[in-house]
Coordinates of C-alpha atoms in Angstrom, one line a residue:
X26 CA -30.0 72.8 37.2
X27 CA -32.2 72.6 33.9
X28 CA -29.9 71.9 31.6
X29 CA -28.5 68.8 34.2
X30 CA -32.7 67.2 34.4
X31 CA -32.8 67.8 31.1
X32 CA -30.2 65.5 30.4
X33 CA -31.1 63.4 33.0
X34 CA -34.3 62.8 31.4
X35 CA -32.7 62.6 27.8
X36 CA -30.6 59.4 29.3
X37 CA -33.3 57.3 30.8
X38 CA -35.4 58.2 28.1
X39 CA -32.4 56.7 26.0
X40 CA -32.2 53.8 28.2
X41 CA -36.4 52.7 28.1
X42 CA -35.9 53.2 24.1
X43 CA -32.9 50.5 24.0
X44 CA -35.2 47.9 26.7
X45 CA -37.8 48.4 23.9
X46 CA -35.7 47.9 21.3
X47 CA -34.7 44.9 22.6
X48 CA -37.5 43.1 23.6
X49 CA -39.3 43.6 20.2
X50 CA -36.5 42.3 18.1
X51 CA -36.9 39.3 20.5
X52 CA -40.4 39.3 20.5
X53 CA -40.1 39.2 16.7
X54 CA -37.6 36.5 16.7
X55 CA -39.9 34.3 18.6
X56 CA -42.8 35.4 16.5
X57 CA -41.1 34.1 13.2
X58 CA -40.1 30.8 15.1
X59 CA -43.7 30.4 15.7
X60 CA -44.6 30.8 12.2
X61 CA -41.5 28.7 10.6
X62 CA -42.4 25.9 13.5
X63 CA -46.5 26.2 12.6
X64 CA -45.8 26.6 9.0
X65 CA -44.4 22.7 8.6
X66 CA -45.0 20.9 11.7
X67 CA -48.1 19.2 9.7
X68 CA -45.3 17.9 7.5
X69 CA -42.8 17.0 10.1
X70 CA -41.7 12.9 9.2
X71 CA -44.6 12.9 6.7
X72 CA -43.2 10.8 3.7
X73 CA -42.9 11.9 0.2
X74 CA -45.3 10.7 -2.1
X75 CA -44.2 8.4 -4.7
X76 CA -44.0 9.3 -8.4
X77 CA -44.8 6.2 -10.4
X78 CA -43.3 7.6 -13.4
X79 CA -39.8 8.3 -11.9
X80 CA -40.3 5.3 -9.9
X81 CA -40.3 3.4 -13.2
X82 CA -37.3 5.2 -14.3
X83 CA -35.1 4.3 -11.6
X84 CA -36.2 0.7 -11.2
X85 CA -35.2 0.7 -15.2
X86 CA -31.9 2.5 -14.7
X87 CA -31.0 -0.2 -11.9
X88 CA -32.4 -3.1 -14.0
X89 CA -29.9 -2.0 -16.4
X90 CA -26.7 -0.7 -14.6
X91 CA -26.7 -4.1 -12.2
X92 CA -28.7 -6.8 -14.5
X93 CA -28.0 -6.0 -18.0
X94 CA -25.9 -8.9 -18.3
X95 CA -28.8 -11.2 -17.8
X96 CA -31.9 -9.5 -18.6
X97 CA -31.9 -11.6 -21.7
X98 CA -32.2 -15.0 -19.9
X99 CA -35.9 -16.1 -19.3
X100 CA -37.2 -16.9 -15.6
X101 CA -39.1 -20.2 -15.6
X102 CA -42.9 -19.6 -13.7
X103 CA -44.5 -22.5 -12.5
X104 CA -47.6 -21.4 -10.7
X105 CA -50.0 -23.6 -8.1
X106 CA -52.6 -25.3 -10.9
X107 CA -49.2 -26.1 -13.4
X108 CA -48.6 -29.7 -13.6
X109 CA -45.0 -29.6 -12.8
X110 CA -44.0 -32.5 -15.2
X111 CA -45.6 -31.0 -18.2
X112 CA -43.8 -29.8 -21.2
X113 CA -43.5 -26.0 -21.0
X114 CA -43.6 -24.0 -24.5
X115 CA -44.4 -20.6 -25.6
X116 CA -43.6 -17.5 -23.9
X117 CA -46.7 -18.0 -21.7
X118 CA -44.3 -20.2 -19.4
X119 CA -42.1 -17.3 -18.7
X120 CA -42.4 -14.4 -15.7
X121 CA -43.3 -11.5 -17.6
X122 CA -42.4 -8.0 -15.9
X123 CA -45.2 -7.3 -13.7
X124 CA -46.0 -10.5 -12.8
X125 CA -46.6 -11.4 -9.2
X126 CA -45.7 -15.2 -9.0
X127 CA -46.0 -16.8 -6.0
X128 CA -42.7 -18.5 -6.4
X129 CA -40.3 -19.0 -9.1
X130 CA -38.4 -21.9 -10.3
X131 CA -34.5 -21.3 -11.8
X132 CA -33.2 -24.8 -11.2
X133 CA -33.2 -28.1 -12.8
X134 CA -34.4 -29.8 -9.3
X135 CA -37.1 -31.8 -9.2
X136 CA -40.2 -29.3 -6.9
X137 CA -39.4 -28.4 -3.8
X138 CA -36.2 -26.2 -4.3
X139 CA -36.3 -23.1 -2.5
X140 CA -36.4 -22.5 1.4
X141 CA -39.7 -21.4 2.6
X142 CA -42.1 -24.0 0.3
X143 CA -44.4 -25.6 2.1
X144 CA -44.8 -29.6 1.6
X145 CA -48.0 -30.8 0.6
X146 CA -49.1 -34.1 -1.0
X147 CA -48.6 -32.8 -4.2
X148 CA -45.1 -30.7 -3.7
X149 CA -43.5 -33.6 -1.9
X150 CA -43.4 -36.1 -4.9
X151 CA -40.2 -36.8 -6.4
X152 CA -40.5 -35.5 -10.3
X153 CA -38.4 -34.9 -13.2
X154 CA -37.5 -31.1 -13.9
X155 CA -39.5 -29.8 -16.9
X156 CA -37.8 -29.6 -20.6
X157 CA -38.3 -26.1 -20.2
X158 CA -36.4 -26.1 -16.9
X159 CA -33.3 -27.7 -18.0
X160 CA -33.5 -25.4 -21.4
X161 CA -33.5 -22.4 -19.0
X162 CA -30.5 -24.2 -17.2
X163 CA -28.7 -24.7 -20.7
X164 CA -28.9 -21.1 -21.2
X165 CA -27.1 -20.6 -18.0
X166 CA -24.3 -22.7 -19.5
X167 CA -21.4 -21.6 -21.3
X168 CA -21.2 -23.4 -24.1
X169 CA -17.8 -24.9 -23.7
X170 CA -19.1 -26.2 -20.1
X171 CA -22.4 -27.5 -21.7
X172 CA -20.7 -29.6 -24.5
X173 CA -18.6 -30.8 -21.5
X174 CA -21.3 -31.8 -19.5
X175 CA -23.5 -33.5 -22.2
X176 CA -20.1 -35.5 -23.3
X177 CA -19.6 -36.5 -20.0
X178 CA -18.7 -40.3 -20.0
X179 CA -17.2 -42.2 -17.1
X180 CA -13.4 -42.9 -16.6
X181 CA -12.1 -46.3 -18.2
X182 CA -9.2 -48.6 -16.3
X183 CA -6.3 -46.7 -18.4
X184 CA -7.3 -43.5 -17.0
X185 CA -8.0 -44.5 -13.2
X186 CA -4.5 -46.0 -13.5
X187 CA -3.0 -42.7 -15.0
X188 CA -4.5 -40.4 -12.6
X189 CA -4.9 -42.7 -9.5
X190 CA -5.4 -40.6 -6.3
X191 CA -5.7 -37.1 -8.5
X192 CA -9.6 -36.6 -7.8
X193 CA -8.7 -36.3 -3.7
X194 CA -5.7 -34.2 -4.3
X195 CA -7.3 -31.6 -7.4
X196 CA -10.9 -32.0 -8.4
X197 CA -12.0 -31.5 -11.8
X198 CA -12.4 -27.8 -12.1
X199 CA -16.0 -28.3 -13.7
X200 CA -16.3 -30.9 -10.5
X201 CA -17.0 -28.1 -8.2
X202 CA -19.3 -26.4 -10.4
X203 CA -21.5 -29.1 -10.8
X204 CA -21.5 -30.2 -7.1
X205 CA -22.5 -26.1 -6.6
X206 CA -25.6 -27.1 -9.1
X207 CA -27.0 -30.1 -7.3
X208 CA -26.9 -28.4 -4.2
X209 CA -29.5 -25.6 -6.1
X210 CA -26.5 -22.6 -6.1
X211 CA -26.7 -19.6 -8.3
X212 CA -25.2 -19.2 -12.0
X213 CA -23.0 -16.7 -9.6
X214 CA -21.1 -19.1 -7.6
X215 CA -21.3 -22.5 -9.7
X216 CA -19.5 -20.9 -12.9
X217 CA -16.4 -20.1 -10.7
X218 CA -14.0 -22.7 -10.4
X219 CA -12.3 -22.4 -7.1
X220 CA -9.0 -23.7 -7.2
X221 CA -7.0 -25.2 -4.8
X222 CA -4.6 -23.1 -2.6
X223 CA -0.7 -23.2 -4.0
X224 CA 2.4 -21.4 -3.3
X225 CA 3.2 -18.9 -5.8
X226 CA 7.3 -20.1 -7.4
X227 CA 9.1 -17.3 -7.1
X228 CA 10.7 -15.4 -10.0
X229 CA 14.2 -16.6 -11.0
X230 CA 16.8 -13.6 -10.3
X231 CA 20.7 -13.3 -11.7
X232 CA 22.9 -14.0 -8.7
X233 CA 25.4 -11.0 -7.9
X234 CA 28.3 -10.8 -7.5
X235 CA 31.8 -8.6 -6.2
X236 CA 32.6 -5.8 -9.2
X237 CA 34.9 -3.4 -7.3
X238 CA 36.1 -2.5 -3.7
X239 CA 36.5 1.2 -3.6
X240 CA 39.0 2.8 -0.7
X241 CA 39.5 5.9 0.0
X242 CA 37.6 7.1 3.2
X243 CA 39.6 6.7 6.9
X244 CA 36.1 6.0 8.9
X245 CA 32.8 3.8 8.5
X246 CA 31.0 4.9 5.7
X247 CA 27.9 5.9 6.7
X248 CA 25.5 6.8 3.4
X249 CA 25.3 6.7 -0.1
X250 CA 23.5 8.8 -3.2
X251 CA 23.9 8.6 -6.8
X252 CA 23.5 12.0 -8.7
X253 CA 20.2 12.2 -11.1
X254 CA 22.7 11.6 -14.1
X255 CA 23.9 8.4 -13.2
X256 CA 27.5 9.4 -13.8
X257 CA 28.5 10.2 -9.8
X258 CA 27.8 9.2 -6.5
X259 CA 28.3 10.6 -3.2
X260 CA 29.1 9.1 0.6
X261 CA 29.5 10.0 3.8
X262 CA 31.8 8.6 6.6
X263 CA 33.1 8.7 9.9
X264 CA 36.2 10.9 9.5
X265 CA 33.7 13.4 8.9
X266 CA 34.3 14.6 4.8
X267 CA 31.9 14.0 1.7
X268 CA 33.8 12.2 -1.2
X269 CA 32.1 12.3 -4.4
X270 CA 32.7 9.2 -6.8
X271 CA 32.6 8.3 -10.4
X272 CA 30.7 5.5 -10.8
X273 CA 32.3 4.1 -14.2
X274 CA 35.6 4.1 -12.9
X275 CA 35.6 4.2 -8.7
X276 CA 37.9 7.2 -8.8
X277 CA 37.6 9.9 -6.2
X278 CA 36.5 13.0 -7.9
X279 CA 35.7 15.5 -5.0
X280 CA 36.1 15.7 -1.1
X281 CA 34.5 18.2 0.9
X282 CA 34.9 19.0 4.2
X283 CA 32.8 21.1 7.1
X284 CA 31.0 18.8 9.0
X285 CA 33.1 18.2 12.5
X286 CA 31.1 14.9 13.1
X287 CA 30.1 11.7 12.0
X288 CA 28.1 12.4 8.3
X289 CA 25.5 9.8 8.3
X290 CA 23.2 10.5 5.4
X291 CA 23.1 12.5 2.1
X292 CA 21.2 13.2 -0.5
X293 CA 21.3 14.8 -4.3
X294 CA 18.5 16.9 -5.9
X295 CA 16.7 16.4 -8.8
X296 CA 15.2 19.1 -9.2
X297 CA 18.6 21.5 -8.6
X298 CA 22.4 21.5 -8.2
X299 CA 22.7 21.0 -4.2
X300 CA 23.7 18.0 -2.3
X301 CA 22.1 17.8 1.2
X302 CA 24.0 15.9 4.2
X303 CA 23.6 15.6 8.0
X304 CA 25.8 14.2 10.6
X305 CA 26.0 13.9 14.8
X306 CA 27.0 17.3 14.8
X307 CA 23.4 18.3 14.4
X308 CA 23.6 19.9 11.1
X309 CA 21.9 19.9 8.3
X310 CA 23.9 21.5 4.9
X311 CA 23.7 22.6 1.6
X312 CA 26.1 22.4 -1.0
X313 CA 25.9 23.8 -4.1
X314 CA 27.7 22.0 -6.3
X315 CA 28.9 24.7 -8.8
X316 CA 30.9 26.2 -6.5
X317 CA 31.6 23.1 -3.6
X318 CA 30.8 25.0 -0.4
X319 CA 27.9 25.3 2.1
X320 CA 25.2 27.7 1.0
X321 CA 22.1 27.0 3.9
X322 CA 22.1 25.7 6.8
X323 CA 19.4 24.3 8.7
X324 CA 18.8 25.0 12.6
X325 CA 16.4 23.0 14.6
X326 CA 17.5 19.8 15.9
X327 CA 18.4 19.4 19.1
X328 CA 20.5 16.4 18.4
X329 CA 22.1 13.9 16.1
X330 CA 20.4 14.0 12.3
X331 CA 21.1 10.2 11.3
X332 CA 18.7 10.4 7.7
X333 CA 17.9 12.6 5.1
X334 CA 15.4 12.7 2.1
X335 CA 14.3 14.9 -0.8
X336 CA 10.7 15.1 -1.4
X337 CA 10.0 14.1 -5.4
X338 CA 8.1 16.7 -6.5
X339 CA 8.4 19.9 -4.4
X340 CA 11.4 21.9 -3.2
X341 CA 10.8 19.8 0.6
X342 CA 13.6 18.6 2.9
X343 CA 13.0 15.6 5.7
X344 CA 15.5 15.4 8.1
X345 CA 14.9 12.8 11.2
X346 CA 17.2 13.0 14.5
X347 CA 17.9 11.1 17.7
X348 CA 15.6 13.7 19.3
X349 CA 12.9 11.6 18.4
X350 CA 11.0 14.4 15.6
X351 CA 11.8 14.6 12.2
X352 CA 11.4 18.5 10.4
X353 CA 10.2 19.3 7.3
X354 CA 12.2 22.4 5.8
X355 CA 11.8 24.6 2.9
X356 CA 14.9 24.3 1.1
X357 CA 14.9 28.0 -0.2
X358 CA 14.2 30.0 2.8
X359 CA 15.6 27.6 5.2
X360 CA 12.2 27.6 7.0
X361 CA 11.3 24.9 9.5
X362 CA 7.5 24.0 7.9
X363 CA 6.6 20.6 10.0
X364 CA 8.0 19.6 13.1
X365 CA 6.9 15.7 13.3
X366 CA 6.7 14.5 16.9
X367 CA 5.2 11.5 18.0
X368 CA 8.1 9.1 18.0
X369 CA 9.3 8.3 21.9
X370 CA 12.9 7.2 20.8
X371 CA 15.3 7.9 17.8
X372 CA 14.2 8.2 14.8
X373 CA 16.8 6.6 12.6
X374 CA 15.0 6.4 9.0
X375 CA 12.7 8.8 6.6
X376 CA 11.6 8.3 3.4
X377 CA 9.9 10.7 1.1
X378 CA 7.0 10.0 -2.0
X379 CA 4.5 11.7 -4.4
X380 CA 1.7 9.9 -3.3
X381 CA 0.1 9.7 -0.2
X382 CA 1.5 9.1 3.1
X383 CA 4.1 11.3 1.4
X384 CA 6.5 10.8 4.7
X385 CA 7.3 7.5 6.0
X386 CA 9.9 7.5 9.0
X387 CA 11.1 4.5 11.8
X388 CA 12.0 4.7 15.0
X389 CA 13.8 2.8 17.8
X390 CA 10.9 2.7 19.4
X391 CA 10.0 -0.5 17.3
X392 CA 7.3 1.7 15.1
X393 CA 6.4 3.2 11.5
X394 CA 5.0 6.3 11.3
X395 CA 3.1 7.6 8.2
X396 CA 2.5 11.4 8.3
X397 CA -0.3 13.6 6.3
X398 CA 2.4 16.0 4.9
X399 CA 0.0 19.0 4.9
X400 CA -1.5 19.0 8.3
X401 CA 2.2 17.8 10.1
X402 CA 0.3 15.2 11.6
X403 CA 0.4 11.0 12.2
X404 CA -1.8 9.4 9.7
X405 CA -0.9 6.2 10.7
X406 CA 1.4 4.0 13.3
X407 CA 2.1 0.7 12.1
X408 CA 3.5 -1.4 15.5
X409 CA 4.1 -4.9 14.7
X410 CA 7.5 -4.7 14.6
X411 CA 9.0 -5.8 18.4
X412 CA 12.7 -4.0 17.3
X413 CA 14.2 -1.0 16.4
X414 CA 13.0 -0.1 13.1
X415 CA 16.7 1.1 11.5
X416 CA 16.0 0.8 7.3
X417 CA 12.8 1.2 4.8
X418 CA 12.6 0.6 1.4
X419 CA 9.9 1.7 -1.2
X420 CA 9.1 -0.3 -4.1
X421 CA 9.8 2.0 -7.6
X422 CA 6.8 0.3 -9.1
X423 CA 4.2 -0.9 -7.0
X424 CA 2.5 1.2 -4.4
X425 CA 4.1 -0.9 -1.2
X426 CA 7.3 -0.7 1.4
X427 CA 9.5 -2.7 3.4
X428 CA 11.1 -2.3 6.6
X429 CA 14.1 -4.2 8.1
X430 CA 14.6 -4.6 11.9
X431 CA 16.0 -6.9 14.3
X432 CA 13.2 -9.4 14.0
X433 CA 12.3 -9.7 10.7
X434 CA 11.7 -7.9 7.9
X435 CA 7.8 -6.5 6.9
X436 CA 6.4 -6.0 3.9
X437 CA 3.2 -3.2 3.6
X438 CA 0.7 -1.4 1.2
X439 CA 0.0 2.2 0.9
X440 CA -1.9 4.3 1.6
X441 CA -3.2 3.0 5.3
X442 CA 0.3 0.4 5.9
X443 CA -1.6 -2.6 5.6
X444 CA 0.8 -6.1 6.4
X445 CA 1.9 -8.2 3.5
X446 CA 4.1 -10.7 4.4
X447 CA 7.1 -11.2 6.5
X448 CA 10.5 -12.5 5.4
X449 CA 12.5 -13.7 8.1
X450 CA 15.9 -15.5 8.2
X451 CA 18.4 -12.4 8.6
X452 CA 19.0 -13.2 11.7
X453 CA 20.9 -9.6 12.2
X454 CA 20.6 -5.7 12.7
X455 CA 19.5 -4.7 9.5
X456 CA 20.9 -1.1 8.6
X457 CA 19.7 -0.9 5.1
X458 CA 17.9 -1.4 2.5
X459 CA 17.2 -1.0 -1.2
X460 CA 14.8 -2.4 -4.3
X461 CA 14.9 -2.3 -7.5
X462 CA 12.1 -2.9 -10.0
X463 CA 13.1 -6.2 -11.3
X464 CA 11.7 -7.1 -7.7
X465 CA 14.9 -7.9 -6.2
X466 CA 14.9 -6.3 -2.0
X467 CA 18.8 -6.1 -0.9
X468 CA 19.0 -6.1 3.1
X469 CA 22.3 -5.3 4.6
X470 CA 23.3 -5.9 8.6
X471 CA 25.7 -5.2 11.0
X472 CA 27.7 -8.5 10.5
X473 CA 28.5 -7.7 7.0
X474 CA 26.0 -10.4 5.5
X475 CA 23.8 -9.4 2.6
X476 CA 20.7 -11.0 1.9
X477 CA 18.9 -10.5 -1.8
X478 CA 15.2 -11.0 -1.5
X479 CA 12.6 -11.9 -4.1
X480 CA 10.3 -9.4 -3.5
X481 CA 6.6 -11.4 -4.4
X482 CA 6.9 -14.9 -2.4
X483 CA 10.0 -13.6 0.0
X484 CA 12.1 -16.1 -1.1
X485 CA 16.0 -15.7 -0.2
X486 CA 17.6 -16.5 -3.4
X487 CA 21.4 -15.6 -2.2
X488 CA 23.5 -14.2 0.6
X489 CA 26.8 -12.5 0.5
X490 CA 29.0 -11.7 3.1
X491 CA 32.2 -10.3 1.3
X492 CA 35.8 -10.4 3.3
X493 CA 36.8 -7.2 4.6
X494 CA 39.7 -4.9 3.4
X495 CA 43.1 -6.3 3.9
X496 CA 44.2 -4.8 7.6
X497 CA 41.1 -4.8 8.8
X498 CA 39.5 -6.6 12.0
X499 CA 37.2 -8.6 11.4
X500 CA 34.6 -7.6 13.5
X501 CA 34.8 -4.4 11.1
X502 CA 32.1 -6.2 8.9
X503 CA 29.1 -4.4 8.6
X504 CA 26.8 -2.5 6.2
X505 CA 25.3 1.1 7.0
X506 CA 24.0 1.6 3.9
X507 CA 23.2 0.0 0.3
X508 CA 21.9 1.9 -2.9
X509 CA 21.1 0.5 -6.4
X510 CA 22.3 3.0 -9.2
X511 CA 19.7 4.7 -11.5
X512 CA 19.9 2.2 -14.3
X513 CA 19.8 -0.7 -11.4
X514 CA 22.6 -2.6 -12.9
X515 CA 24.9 -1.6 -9.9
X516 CA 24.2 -2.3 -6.4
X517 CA 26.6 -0.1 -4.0
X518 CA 27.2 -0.7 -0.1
X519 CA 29.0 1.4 2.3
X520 CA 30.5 -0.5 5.0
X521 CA 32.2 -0.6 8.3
X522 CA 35.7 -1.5 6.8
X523 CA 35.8 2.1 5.1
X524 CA 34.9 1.0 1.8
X525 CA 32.8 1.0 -0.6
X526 CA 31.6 -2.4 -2.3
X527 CA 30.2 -2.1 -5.6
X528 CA 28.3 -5.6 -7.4
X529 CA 26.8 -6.4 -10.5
X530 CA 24.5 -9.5 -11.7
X531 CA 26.4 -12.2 -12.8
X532 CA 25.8 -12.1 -17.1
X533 CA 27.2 -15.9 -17.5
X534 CA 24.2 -17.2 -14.9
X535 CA 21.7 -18.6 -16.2
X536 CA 18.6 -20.8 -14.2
X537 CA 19.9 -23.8 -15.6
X538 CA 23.2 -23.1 -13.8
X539 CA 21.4 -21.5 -10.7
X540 CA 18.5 -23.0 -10.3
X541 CA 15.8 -22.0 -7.6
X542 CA 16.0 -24.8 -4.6
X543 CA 12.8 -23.5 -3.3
X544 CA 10.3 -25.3 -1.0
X545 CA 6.6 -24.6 -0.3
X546 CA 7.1 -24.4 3.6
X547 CA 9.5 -21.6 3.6
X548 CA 7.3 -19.7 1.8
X549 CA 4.1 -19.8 3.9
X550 CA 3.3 -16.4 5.2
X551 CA 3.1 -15.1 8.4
X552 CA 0.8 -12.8 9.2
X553 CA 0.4 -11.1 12.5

């Protein structure tokens, strides 16, 4: 019985030392609150003194990181007792730092001249501006415009007749600065001539024309890639085999087979010797091309993978299906890094860059989607197309894209997708696109016509529609995919006839021969 009260006692003993353990730390912890809280609460919002010295500094520093440029010029002071007409000499005339005018006068206007001056007998006379005044102005002046001005004579009867009706239609570019000056404007905004709106001419292009018809496949052809060497390229078709191609020639090199479904995009790496495809089968392959066979496949989709695309710079696959995702792999360990949801209908297109949004992809459900890469998530949804968004193009130069749809096709910058222009008149389902950097945009549709693009003003320079492959139907005239080669002399379509079309810029053209019938109003932007 002893030994159990002793450790009965021992417990609760053990149990009053924790409660007083714990409410001294707490007690403590309020007690250095206190002291913190009384230690600056005299302080609290109280405003730093100023230094004069560093005061000084900074006010010198800013003087000469956003003035330097004019620090030189003098400031004309006229004070309250100054006869305004009087001739000003001597540095004595000038604002000195320090000073404390009471106004200041930059202008060549006669006194009043600034908003806020009070009229009085004396300020409301009409007078002269001051020699000093219009020295200051002078100053202003470039040279060139000052020799102008003081030359200045008026027009004679030979040149109102040459240039009747040219003052309404284009001022004088010095016109508008002056008129800035009488109305009391800053040096700033009376220097710059504004000129008057025009529409830029666009750039003359070659025309192209039909080089080769290449047959060989026995189903649409569905996608095209040209190897990093420039010496092969690669398509997919409809009778579900992978022909490889030499691009010199048009001879059939390779065909390899596994797919047991449409193959509707492919791709060849840069950076290693594998060719990627996908098809409706809902497979995504690698070949490697030393030995011609399959070595990785990659699992995930749940349906059809219609595009592909290589990521520039790292060992990245971007595959985009009709289950409305597109998946980021790792090509090596087959691993599925991003799955990209957002889309709420087929996602038909992906594109892949260095820079930032580093994954473009369009959907059927009329939007562009541009995805952070790391984080797997929408940076940006661009929604002003009203159709299925079926072919993207980025430019190899300049930091913008194009997408084709139904409706027209859109022109964007990177890195937030901000809207160029649009360039409308192919009337069609537009199924690809391509660009080179001579700024030429290639669109191809499901009728078989192909529209070539200048890619500044949107001017439609030419349009193609070839005649399909003897035996053919007709209605068998449509593009599903277009590709320039790697030295951009070659442009190559796959089409619904089972060929391949190959073109090339016509060398005899020149712009005296083809010369650009362009007009102003069909290149007046749209933007919405």
């Amino acid at each position: 019985m002893t030994d159990i009260a002793v450790v009965e006692s021992n417990v609760s003993v053990y149990f009053i030392f924790q409660d007083v353990q714990k409410h001294s730390v707490h007690t403590l912890v309020f007690r250095s609150l206190k002291r913190t809280h009384d230690m600056f609460v005299a302080d609290h919002a109280k405003p730093v003194s100023l230094d004069e010295t560093s005061h000084k500094v900074k006010m010198a520093a800013k003087l000469r990181a956003d003035y330097s440029a004019v620090l030189h010029m003098p400031v004309l002071k006229e004070g309250k007792d100054r006869p305004l007409g009087s001739n000003m000499t001597g540095n004595q005339n000038y604002a000195q730092p320090g000073d404390d005018p009471e106004y200041l006068i930059t202008g060549t206007h006669a006194y009043p001249s600034g908003p806020g001056v009070s009229l009085t007998a004396d300020t409301q006379i009409h007078r002269n501006p001051s020699e000093g005044g219009v020295h200051a102005m002078a100053l202003t002046l470039p040279p060139s415009q000052a020799r102008l001005d003081a030359s200045r004579t008026a027009a004679g009867v030979g040149d109102i007749h040459r240039n009747a009706g040219g003052a309404e239609r284009s001022p004088a570019p010095h016109s508008h600065a002056m008129s800035l000056l009488e109305g009391g404007a800053t040096k700033n905004s009376s220097l710059v001539a504004r000129k008057n709106p025009t529409m830029p001419k666009p750039q003359w292009h070659a025309p192209w024309k039909l080089f080769r018809v290449i047959s060989g496949h026995l189903g649409w052809v569905r996608s095209i890639a040209v190897e990093p060497g420039n010496q092969w390229f690669v398509t997919g078709a409809g009778d579900r085999t992978i022909k490889i191609w030499d691009l010199a020639s048009g001879k059939l090199k390779l065909s390899l087979t596994g797919h047991i479904s449409t193959v509707r995009g492919v791709a060849v790496s840069t950076r290693s010797p594998y060719l990627f495809s996908c098809g409706e089968d809902k497979q995504v392959k690698c070949w490697d091309l030393e030995y011609n066979k399959v070595i990785r496949h990659y699992h995930g989709h749940l349906s059809a993978v219609y595009d592909l695309d290589l990521h520039p710079t790292i060992d990245v696959l971007v595959t985009c299906s009709r289950d409305a995702t597109a998946r980021v792999w790792d090509i090596r360990s087959k691993a599925n890094v991003h799955t990209l949801s957002g889309h709420t209908n087929t996602v038909a297109t992906v594109r892949c860059q260095a820079a930032e949004p580093q994954i473009i992809t369009g959907s059927h459900d009329s939007t562009i989607r541009l995805w952070d890469l790391i984080a797997g998530k929408t940076r940006a949804t661009l929604t002003n197309h009203k159709k299925s968004v079926r072919a993207l193009a980025l430019h190899p130069r300049q930091y913008t894209l194009a997408s084709g749809s139904a409706d027209n096709i859109k022109q964007w910058t990177f890195p937030d997708g901000n809207f160029i222009q649009n360039l409308s008149g192919h009337n069609a389902i537009i199924n690809a696109m391509a660009v080179n950097s001579d700024g030429v945009l290639v669109s191809g549709a499901d009728n078989g016509t192909i529209h070539l693009w200048d890619w500044r003003t949107g001017y439609n320079f030419q349009r193609i529609h070839a005649a399909v492959q003897p035996g053919s139907l007709d209605s068998e005239s449509g593009i599903f995919a277009c590709m320039f080669d790697h030295s951009e002399s070659r442009l190559i379509t796959a089409e619904a006839d089972k060929t391949i079309k190959v073109y090339k810029e016509d060398d005899t053209a020149t712009e005296e021969s083809h010369p650009i019938n362009w007009k102003p109003e069909i290149l007046k932007r749209k933007r919405f």
